[in-house]
XYZ file of C-alpha atoms in Angstrom:
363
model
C -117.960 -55.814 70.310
C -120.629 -57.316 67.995
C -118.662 -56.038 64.645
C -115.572 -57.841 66.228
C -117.417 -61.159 66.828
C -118.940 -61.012 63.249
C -115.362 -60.420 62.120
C -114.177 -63.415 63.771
C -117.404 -65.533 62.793
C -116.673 -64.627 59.115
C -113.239 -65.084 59.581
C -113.939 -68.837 60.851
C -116.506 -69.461 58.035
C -114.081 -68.177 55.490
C -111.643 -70.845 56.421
C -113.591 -73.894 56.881
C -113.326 -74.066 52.812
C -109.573 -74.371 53.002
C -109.420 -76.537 56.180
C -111.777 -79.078 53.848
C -109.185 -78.145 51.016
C -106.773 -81.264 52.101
C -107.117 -84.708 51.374
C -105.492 -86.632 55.060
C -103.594 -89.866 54.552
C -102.126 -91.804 57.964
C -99.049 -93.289 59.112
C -97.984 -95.487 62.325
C -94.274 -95.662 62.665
C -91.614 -96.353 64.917
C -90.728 -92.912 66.387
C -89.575 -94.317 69.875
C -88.200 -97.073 71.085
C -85.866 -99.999 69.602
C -86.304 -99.101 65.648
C -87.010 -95.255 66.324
C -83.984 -94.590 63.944
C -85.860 -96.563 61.460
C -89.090 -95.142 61.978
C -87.940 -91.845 62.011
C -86.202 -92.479 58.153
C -89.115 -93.856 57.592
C -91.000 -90.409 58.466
C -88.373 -88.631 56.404
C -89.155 -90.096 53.478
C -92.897 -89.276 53.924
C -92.508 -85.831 54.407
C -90.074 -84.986 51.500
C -92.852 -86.824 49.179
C -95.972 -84.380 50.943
C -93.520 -81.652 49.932
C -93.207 -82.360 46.604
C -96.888 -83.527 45.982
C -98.075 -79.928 47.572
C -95.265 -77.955 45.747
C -96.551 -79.265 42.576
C -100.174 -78.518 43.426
C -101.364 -81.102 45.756
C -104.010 -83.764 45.010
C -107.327 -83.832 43.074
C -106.860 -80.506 41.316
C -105.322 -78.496 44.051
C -106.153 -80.213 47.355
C -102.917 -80.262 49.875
C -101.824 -83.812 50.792
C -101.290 -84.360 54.805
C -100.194 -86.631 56.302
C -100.729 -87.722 60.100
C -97.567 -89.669 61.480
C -98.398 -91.370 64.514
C -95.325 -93.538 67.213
C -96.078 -96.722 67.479
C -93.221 -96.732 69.887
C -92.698 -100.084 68.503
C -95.595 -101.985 70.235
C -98.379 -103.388 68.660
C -101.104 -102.236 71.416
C -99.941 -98.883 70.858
C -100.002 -99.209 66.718
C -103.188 -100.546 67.257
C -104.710 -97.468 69.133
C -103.090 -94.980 66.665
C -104.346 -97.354 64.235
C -107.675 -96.798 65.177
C -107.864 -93.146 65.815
C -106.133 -92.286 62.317
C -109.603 -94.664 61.057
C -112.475 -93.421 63.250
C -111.286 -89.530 64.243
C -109.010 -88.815 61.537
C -111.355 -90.955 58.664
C -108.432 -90.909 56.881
C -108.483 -93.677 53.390
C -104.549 -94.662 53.668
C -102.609 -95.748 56.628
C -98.845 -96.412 55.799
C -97.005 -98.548 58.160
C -95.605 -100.254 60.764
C -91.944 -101.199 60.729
C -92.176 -104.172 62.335
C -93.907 -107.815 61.035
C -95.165 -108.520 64.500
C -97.231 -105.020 64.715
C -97.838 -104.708 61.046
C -99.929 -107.705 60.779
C -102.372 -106.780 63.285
C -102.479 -102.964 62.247
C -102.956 -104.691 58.679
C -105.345 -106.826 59.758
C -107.275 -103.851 61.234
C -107.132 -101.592 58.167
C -108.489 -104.131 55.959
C -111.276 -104.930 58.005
C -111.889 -101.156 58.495
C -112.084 -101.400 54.467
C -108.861 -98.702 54.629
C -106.206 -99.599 52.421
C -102.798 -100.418 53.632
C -99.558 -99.748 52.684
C -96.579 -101.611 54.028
C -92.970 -100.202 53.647
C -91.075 -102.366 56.155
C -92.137 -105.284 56.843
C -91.575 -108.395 55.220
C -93.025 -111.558 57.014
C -94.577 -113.945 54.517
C -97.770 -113.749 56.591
C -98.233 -110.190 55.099
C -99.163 -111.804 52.134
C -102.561 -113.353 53.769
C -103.821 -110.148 54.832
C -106.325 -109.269 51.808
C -107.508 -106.975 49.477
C -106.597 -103.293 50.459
C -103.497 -104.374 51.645
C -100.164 -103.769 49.387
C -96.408 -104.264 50.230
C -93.517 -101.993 48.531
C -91.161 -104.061 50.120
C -90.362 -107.779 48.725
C -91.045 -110.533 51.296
C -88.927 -113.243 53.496
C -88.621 -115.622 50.553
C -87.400 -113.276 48.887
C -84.695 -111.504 51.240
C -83.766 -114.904 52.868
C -83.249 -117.062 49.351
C -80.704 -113.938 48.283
C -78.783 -114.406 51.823
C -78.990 -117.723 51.530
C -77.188 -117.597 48.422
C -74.834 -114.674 49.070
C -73.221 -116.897 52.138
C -72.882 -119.909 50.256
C -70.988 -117.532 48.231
C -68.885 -116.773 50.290
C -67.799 -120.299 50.722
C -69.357 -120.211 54.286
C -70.973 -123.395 54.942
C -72.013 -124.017 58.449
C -74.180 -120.720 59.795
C -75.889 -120.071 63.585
C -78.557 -117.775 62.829
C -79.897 -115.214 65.709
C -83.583 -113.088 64.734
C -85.810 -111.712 66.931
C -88.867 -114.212 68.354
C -91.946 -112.491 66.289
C -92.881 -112.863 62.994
C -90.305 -111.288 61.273
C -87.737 -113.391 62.841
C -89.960 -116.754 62.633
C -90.498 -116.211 58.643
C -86.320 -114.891 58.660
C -85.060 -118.345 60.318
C -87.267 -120.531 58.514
C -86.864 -119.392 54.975
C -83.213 -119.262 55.378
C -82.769 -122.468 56.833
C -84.696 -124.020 53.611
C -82.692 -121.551 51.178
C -79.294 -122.502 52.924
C -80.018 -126.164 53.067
C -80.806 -126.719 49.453
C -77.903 -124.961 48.526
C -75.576 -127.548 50.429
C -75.515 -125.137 53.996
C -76.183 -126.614 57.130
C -77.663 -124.393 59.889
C -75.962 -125.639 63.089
C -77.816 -123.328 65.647
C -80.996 -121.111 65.658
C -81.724 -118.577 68.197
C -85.099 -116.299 68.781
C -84.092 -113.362 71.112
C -86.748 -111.927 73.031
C -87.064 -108.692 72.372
C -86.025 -105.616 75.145
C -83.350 -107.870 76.743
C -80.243 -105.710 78.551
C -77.892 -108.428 77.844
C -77.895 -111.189 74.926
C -74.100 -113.015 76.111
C -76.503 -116.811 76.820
C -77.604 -116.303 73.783
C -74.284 -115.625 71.881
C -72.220 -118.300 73.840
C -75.370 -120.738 72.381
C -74.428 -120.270 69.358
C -71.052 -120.254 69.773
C -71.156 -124.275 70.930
C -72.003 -124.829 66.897
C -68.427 -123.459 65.922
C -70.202 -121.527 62.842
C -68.361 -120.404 59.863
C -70.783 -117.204 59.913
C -73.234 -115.990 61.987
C -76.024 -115.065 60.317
C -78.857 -112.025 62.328
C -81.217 -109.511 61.475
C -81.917 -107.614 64.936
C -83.897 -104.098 65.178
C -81.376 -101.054 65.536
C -80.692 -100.684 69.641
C -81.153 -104.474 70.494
C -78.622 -105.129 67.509
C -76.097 -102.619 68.768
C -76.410 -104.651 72.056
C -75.990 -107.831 70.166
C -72.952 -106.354 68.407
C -71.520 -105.131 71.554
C -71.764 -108.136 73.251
C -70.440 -110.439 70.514
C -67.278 -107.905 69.868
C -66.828 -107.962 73.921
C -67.226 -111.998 73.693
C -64.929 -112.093 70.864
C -67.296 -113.414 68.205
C -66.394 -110.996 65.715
C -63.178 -113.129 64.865
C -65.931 -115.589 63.172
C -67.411 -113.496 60.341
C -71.102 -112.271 60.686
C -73.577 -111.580 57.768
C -76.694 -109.074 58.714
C -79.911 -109.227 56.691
C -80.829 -105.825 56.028
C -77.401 -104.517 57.200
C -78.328 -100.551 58.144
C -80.867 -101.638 60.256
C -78.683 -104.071 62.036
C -75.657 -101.767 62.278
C -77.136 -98.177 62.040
C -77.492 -98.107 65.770
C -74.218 -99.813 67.057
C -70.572 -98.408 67.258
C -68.569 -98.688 64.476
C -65.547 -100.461 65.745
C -68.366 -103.243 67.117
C -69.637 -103.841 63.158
C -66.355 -103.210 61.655
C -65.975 -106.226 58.788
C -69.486 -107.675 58.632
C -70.875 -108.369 55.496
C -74.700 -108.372 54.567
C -77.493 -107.333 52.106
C -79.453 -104.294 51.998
C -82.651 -103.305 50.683
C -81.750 -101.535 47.112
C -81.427 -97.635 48.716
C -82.347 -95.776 45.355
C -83.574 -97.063 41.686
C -82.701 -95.884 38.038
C -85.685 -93.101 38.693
C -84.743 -92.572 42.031
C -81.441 -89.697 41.770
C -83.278 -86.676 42.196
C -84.978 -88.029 45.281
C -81.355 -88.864 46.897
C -80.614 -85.483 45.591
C -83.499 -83.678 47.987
C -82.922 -85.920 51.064
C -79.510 -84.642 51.335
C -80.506 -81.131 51.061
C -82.862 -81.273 53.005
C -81.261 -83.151 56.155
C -77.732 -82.656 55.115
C -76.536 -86.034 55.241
C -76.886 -89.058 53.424
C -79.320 -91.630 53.733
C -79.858 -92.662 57.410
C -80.985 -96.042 56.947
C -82.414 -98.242 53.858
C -86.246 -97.379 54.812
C -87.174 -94.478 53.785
C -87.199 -94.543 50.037
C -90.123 -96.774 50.899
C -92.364 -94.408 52.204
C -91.618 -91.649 49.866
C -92.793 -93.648 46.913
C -95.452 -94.927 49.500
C -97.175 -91.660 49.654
C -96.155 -91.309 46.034
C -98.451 -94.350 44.924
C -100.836 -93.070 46.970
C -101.491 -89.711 45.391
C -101.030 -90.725 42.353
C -103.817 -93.364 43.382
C -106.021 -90.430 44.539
C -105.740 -88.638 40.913
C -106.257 -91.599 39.026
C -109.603 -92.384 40.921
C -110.740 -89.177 41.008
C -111.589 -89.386 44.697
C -110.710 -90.287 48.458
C -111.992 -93.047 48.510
C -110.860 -96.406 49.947
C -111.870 -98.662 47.582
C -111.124 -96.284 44.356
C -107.782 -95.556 45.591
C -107.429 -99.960 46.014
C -108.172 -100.255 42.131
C -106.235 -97.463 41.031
C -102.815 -98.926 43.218
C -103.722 -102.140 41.214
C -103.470 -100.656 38.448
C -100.651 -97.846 38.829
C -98.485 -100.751 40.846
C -97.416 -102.453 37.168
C -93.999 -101.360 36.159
C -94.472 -97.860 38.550
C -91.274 -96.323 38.502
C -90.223 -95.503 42.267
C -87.280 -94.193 43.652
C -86.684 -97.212 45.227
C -86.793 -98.904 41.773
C -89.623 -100.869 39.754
C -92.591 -101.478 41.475
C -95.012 -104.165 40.501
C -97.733 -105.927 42.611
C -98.585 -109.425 42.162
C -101.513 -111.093 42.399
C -101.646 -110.639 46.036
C -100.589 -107.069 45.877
C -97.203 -107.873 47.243
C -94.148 -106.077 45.385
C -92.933 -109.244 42.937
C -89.218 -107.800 42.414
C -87.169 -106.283 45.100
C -83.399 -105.478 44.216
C -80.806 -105.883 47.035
C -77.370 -104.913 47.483
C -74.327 -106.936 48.701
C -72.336 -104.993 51.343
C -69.816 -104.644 53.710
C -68.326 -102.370 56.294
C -64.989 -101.865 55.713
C -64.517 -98.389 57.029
C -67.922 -97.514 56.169
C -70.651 -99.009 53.909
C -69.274 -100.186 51.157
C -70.742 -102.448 48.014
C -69.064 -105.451 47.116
């Protein structure tokens, strides 16, 4: 009995080296709930870059990378709480995350006051931008994405628009930067509408901003509550007015087909120059094509990281915050060219035009 208890006890001390053999980063996505689809791209993306990183010989001269995915379920008191263990039980340096403006903020907020660095793959509020040092986006901002609608529409020789977004900050920073895009390009924005979020039915909303007789209606929804909205507005007959989605697979990747069938919209670029051999292992591995737009962005997420991790030499929080500054200046991700500006926000994101015209197609 004794010579089996020392057996286990040296057993248990002969592992604690490799347990400590790991270097833990942390993630808070959407794994439930309206953008789970999202989220769970999102998560894809992660794990195909740990499998590569550990494949190659991990971090810091042979430490695995992990790391912890937690579900927000799409609710910021949630995020917050996984937010918080990943910092105080898990005392992990990196958190990557949330999908949402409206939760990322606040988990953002957190992080930075935690002194954890931040990385933000989906979220594009211009608040974001405010959040501090420790905080970096991979993902260009509202400005951004709304001024390239804005133009795209205008474009299309659209003039009048009724814009629908989601009441948070997402939607706030959507409606207001494309209203100011749109109307110094000669657009007029007849009706704006803030959904509340969780709603079974959207029709008031719709027949609002029908009364504007749009020539396009212009939405960015989250992936169940947009299937609803494109439901409702095939059911209602809107879809004989053309509609425009900003960020189009997260708008559509959720609804029916025949319900999205003809609408045009812009995408987050999918894949960069660099980014062919990453496509190449996400269809191997899950044996389909890319789900949504997202999750290029947390592949080269956990990318930057580790290549943060080497560069500093360490674990560290604030290390790994100088070395992003420095590695995020012309780093080549698979979701393109990444460099930070001043306020570590990504300074050039490429888009696509689309449209569904029996399938996803570029124009």
């Amino acid at each position: 009995m004794h010579k089996a208890l020392l057996a286990a006890a040296c057993l248990a001390l002969t592992s604690m080296p490799a347990l400590a053999q790991e270097v833990v980063l942390g993630a808070v996505l959407p794994l439930s709930g309206a953008s789970a689809t999202l989220g769970d791209d999102q998560r894809r993306g992660i794990e195909l870059a740990v499998d590569q990183i550990n494949e190659k010989g991990g971090v810091l001269g042979g430490q695995k990378l992990r790391v912890i995915v937690e579900d927000s379920g799409g609710r910021a008191p949630s995020a917050l709480d996984a937010a918080k263990k990943l910092v105080t039980v898990d005392k992990v340096p990196v958190v990557i995350g949330e999908y949402s403006s409206g939760i990322t903020i606040p988990v953002g907020q957190y992080l930075v006051q935690e002194g954890r660095v931040h990385l933000n793959i989906g979220s594009s509020s211009g608040k974001i931008r405010a959040l501090g040092d420790g905080s970096f986006s991979l993902i260009g901002l509202d400005n951004v994405s709304s001024g390239f609608a804005a133009q795209d529409v205008v474009d299309n020789k659209w003039k009048k628009a009724a814009v629908i977004v989601p009441n948070n900050a997402y939607g706030q920073g959507v409606a207001e930067q494309f209203q100011k895009a749109f109307a110094a390009l000669g657009g007029e924005v007849v009706s704006t509408v803030m959904y509340t979020e969780g709603q079974t039915t959207y029709r008031r909303e719709l027949q609002q901003m029908e009364r504007g007789a749009p020539d396009v209606y212009v939405y960015s929804a989250y992936g169940k509550e947009a299937a609803t909205i494109n439901r409702e507005s095939f059911e209602l007959g809107l879809n004989a007015t053309p509609w425009y989605a900003i960020y189009l697979s997260m708008c559509t990747t959720d609804a029916d087909p025949k319900f999205v069938q003809g609408q045009y919209g812009l995408d987050l670029n999918y894949i960069g120059p660099d980014g062919a051999a990453y496509e190449a292992a996400y269809k191997t591995k899950y044996s389909e094509p890319f789900k949504t737009s997202f999750n290029g962005y947390g592949y080269d997420a956990v990318m930057m990281a580790a290549a943060a991790i080497d560069k500093a030499g360490s674990a560290d929080p604030k290390a790994i915050t100088a070395a992003l500054k420095e590695i995020g200046n012309g780093y080549k991700g698979a979701t393109g060219d990444i460099t930070f500006d001043a306020d570590r926000q990504r300074s050039n994101q490429p888009y696509l035009k689309l449209k569904i015209e029996d399938g996803v197609q570029q124009r």
